[in-house]
Short mmCIF file of C-alpha atoms in Angstrom, two decimals:
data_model
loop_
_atom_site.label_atom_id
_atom_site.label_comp_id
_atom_site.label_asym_id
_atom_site.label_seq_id
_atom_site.Cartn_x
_atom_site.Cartn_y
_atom_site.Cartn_z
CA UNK A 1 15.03 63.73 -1.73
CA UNK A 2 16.40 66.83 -0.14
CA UNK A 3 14.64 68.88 -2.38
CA UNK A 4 11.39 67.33 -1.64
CA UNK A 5 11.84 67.73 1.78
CA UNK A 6 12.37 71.17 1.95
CA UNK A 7 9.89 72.15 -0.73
CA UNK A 8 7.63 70.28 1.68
CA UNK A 9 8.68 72.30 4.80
CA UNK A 10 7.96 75.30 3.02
CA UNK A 11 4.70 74.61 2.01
CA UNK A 12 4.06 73.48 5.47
CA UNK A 13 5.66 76.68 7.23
CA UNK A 14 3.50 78.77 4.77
CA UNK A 15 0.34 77.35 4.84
CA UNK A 16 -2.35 77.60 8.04
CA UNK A 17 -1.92 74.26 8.60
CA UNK A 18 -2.36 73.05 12.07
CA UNK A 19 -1.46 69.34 13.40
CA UNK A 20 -2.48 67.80 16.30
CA UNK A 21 -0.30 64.86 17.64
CA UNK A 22 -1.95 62.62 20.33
CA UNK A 23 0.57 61.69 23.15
CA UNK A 24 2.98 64.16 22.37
CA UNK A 25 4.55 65.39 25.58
CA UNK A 26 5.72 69.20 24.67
CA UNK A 27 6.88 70.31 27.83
CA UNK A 28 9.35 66.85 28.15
CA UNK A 29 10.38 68.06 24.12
CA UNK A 30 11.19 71.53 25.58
CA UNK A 31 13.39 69.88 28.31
CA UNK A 32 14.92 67.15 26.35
CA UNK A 33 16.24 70.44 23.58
CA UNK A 34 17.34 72.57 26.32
CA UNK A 35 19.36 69.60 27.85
CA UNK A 36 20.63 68.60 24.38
CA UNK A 37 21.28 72.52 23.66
CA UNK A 38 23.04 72.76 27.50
CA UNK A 39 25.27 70.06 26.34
CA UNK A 40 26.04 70.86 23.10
CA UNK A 41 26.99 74.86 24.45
CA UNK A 42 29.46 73.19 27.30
CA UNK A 43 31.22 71.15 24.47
CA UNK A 44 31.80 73.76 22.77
CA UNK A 45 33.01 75.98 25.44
CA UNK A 46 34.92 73.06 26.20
CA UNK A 47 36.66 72.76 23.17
CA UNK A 48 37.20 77.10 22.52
CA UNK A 49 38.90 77.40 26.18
CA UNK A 50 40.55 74.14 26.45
CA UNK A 51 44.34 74.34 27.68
CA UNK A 52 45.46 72.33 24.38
CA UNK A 53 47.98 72.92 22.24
CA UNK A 54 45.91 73.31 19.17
CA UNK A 55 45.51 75.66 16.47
CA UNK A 56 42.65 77.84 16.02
CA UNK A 57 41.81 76.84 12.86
CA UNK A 58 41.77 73.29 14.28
CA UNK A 59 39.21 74.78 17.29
CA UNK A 60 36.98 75.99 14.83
CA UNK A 61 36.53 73.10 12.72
CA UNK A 62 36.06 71.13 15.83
CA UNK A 63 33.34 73.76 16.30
CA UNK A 64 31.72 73.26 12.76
CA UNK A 65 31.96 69.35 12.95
CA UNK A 66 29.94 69.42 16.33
CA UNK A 67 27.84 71.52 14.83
CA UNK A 68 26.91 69.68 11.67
CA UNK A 69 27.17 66.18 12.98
CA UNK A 70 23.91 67.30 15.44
CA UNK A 71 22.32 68.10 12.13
#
């Protein structure tokens, strides 16, 4: 199914195809990311300058779980 979905993408991406969703707020979409970006920047700063005792190796897979779990 993965596959399919990014073959799909592609073709989408590539192509001159243009959609038109009714009702779609984009300037509430723009905030909604940025807030959801904001947050996800301040966990992470959270987690590189914390006063923990905690290995860096252990920061930075804390880093790359956040990271792929908002995937």
């Amino acid at each position: 199914m993965r596959y399919f979905d990014l073959m799909l993408l592609n073709y989408l991406r590539d192509s001159k195809i243009q959609m038109e969703i009714t009702g779609f707020d984009m300037d509430g979409f723009e905030k909604l990311l940025r807030h959801q970006l904001k947050r996800q920047l301040e966990a992470i700063e959270y987690i590189a300058f914390a006063d923990e005792f905690i290995s860096d190796a252990e920061r930075v897979q804390s880093i790359r779980d956040l990271l792929l779990s908002s995937l």
